[in-house]
Coordinates of C-alpha atoms in Angstrom, one line a residue:
X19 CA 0.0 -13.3 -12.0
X20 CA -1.2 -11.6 -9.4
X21 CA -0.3 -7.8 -9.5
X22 CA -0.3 -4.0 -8.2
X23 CA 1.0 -1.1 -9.0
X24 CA 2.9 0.9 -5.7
X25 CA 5.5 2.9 -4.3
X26 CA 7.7 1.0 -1.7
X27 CA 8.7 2.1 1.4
X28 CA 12.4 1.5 0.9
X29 CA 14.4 2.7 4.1
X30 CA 11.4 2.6 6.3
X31 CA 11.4 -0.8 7.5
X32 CA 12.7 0.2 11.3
X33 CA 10.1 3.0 11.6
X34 CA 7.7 0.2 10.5
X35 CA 8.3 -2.2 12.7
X36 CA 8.8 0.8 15.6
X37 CA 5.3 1.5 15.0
X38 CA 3.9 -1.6 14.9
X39 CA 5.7 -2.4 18.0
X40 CA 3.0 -0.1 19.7
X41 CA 0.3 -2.4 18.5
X42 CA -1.1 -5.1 20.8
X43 CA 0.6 -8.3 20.9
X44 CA -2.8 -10.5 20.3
X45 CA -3.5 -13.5 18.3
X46 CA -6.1 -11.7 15.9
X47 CA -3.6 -9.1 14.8
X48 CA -1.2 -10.3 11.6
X49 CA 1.8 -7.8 10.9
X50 CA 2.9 -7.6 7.7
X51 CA 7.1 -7.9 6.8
X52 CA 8.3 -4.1 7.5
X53 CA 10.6 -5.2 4.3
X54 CA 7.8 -5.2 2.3
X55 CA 5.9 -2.5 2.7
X56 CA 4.6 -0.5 0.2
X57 CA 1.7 2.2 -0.4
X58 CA -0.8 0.1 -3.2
X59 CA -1.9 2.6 -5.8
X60 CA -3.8 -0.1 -7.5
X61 CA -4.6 -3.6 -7.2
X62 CA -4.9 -4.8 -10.6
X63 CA -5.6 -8.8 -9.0
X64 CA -4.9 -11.6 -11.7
X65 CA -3.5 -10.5 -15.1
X66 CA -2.9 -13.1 -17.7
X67 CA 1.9 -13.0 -18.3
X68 CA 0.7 -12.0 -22.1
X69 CA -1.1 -8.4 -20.9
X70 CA 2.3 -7.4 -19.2
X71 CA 3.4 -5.7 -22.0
X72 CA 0.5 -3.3 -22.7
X73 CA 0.3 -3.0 -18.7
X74 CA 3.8 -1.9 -18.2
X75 CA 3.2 0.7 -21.7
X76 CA 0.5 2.1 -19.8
X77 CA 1.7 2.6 -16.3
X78 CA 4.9 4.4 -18.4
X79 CA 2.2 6.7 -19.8
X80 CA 0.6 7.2 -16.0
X81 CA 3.5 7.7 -14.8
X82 CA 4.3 11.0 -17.3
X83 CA 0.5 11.7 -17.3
X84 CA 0.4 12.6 -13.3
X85 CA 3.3 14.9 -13.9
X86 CA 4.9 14.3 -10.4
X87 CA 9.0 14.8 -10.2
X88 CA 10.8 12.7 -7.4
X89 CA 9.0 14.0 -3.7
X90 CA 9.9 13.5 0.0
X91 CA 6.8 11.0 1.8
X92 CA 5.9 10.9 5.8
X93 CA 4.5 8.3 6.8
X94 CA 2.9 8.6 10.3
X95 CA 0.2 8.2 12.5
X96 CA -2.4 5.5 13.1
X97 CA -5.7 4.6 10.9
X98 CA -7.5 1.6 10.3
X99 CA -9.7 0.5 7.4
X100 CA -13.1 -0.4 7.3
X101 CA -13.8 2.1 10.5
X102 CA -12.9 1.6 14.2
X103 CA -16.1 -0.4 15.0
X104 CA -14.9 -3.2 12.7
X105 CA -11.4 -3.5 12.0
X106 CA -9.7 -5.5 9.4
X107 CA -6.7 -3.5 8.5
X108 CA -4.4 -1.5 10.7
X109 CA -2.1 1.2 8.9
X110 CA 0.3 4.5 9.0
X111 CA -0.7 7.2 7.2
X112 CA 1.0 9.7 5.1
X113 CA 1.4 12.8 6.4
X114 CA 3.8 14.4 3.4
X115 CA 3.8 13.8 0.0
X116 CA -0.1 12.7 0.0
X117 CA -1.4 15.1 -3.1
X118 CA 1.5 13.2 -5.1
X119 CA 0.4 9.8 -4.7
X120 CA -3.5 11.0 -5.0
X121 CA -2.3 12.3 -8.3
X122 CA -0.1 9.2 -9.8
X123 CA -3.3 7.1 -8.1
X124 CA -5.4 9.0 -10.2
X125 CA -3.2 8.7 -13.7
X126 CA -2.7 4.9 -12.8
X127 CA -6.4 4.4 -12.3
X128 CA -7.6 6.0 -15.8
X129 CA -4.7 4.5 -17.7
X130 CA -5.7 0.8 -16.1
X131 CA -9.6 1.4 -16.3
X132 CA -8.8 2.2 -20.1
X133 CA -6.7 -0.9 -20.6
X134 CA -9.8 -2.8 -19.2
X135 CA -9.4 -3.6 -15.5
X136 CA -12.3 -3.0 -12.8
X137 CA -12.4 0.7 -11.1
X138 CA -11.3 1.0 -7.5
X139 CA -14.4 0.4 -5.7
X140 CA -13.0 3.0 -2.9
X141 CA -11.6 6.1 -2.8
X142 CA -8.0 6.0 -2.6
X143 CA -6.5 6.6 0.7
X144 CA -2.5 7.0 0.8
X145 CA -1.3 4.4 3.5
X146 CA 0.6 1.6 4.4
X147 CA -0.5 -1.4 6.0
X148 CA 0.6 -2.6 9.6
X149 CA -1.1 -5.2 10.1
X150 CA -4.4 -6.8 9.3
X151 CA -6.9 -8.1 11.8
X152 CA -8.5 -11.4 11.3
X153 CA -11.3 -11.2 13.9
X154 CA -12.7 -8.9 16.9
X155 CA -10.8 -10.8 19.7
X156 CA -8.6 -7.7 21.6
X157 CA -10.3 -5.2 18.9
X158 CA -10.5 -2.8 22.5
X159 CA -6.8 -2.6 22.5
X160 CA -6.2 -1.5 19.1
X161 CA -9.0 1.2 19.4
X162 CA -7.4 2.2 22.4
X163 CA -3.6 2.8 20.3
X164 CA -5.4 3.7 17.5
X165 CA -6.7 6.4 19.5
X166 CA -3.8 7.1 21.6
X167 CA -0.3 6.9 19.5
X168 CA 0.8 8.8 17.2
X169 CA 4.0 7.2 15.7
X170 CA 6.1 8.7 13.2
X171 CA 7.6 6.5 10.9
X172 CA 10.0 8.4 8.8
X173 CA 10.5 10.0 5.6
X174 CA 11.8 9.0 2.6
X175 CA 12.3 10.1 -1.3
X176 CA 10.0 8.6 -3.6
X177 CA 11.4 8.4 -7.1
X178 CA 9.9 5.6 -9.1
X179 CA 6.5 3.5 -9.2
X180 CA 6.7 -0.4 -9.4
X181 CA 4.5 -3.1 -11.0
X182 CA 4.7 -5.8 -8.2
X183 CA 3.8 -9.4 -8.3
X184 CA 2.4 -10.6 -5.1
X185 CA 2.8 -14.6 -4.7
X186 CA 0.8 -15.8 -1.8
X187 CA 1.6 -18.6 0.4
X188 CA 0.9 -20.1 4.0
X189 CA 3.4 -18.0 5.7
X190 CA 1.8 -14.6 3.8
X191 CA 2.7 -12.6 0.7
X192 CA 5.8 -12.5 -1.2
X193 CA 6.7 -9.8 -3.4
X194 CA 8.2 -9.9 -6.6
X195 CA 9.1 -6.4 -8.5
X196 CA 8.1 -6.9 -12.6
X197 CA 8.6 -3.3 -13.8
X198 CA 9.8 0.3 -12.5
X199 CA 8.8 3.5 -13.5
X200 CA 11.3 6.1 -12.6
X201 CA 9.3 9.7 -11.8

C-alpha cells in the first residue's frame, strides 16, 4: 500500500479549481482533481497491509501528542516547489491555520520516525498542490502568475487527520481514506 498521512481540503474544491483556473493552459502543466486535494503531512510511500495496525496506533498518539483542537485553515496564494528557476510543483499556500499543521507535522513525523519510516528529507511546508509540471516548456508563464496572482482559495474547519492510500494509475492518483483521526 502506498500511504500518507494529510488533512483534506473538503469544501474547497471550487476555490481549487478557481485558482488553478489562473494557471497557464500548457501541455507541461498537470492539474491535480480539486476533489482530491489535500495538505500531505507525511508521505510514508509503500507500507506492508500487516504494519497498518501499529501505523494507525501511532498516528492516534500524534494526533493527541500535537495537542491541536479542531482550527479554521486559508488556503491562498501562489508558490511552487523546487524554486521558480525550476519548477515541478505548483501550489496554494496556507495563509491561516499554518502553526497547526507545523505542529501535527511535527507529532506525525517523530511518531513515524519512531515506528521505523525514513525522515522527511525537507522541511515541511503547509500547502496544497495545483498542479505539477512535467518539463520547462511555458515555465515563463507560470513565473509570470506565480509572480502576479494572488488567489484566495477559501477557508475551511479542519477537524480530523486521515491515513490515505494513494493508488496510482495512467490517468493519475486515486485516493483511498484507511483511517481518521478526529482532533
Amino acid at each position: 500500500m502506498r500511504l500518507f498521512v494529510s488533512v483534506d481540503c473538503d469544501g474547497l474544491a471550487n476555490g481549487i479549481a478557481d485558482a488553478q483556473a489562473r494557471l497557464p493552459d500548457i501541455k507541461s502543466l498537470r492539474p491535480v482533481d480539486p476533489d482530491d486535494a489535500h495538505v500531505t503531512l507525511k508521505f510514508l510511500g509503500e507500507v506492508d497491509s500487516g504494519r497498518v495496525e501499529d501505523l494507525e496506533a501511532v498516528l492516534a498518539a500524534a494526533r493527541t501528542d500535537a495537542g491541536v483542537d479542531p482550527f479554521e485553515m486559508v488556503v491562498g496564494g501562489f508558490g511552487v516547489f523546487p524554486s521558480l528557476d525550476y519548477i515541478s510543483v505548483v501550489w496554494a499556500g496556507v495563509r491561516g491555520g499554518g502553526p497547526e499543521l507545523v505542529r501535527l507535522h511535527e507529532a506525525v513525523e517523530r511518531e513515524t520516525t519512531a515506528l521505523g519510516f525514513d525522515p522527511a528529507d525537507h522541511e515541511f511546508t503547509p500547502h496544497v498542490t495545483l498542479a505539477r509540471m512535467d518539463d520547462a516548456r511555458g515555465k515563463a508563464a507560470v513565473q509570470r502568475v506565480v509572480r502576479e496572482a494572488d488567489p484566495t482559495v477559501g477557508r475551511m474547519d479542519v477537524t480530523e487527520l486521515r491515513l490515505t492510500e494513494s493508488t496510482l494509475t495512467d490517468d493519475g492518483p486515486k485516493y483511498r481514506t484507511v483511517s481518521r483521526f478526529p482532533l
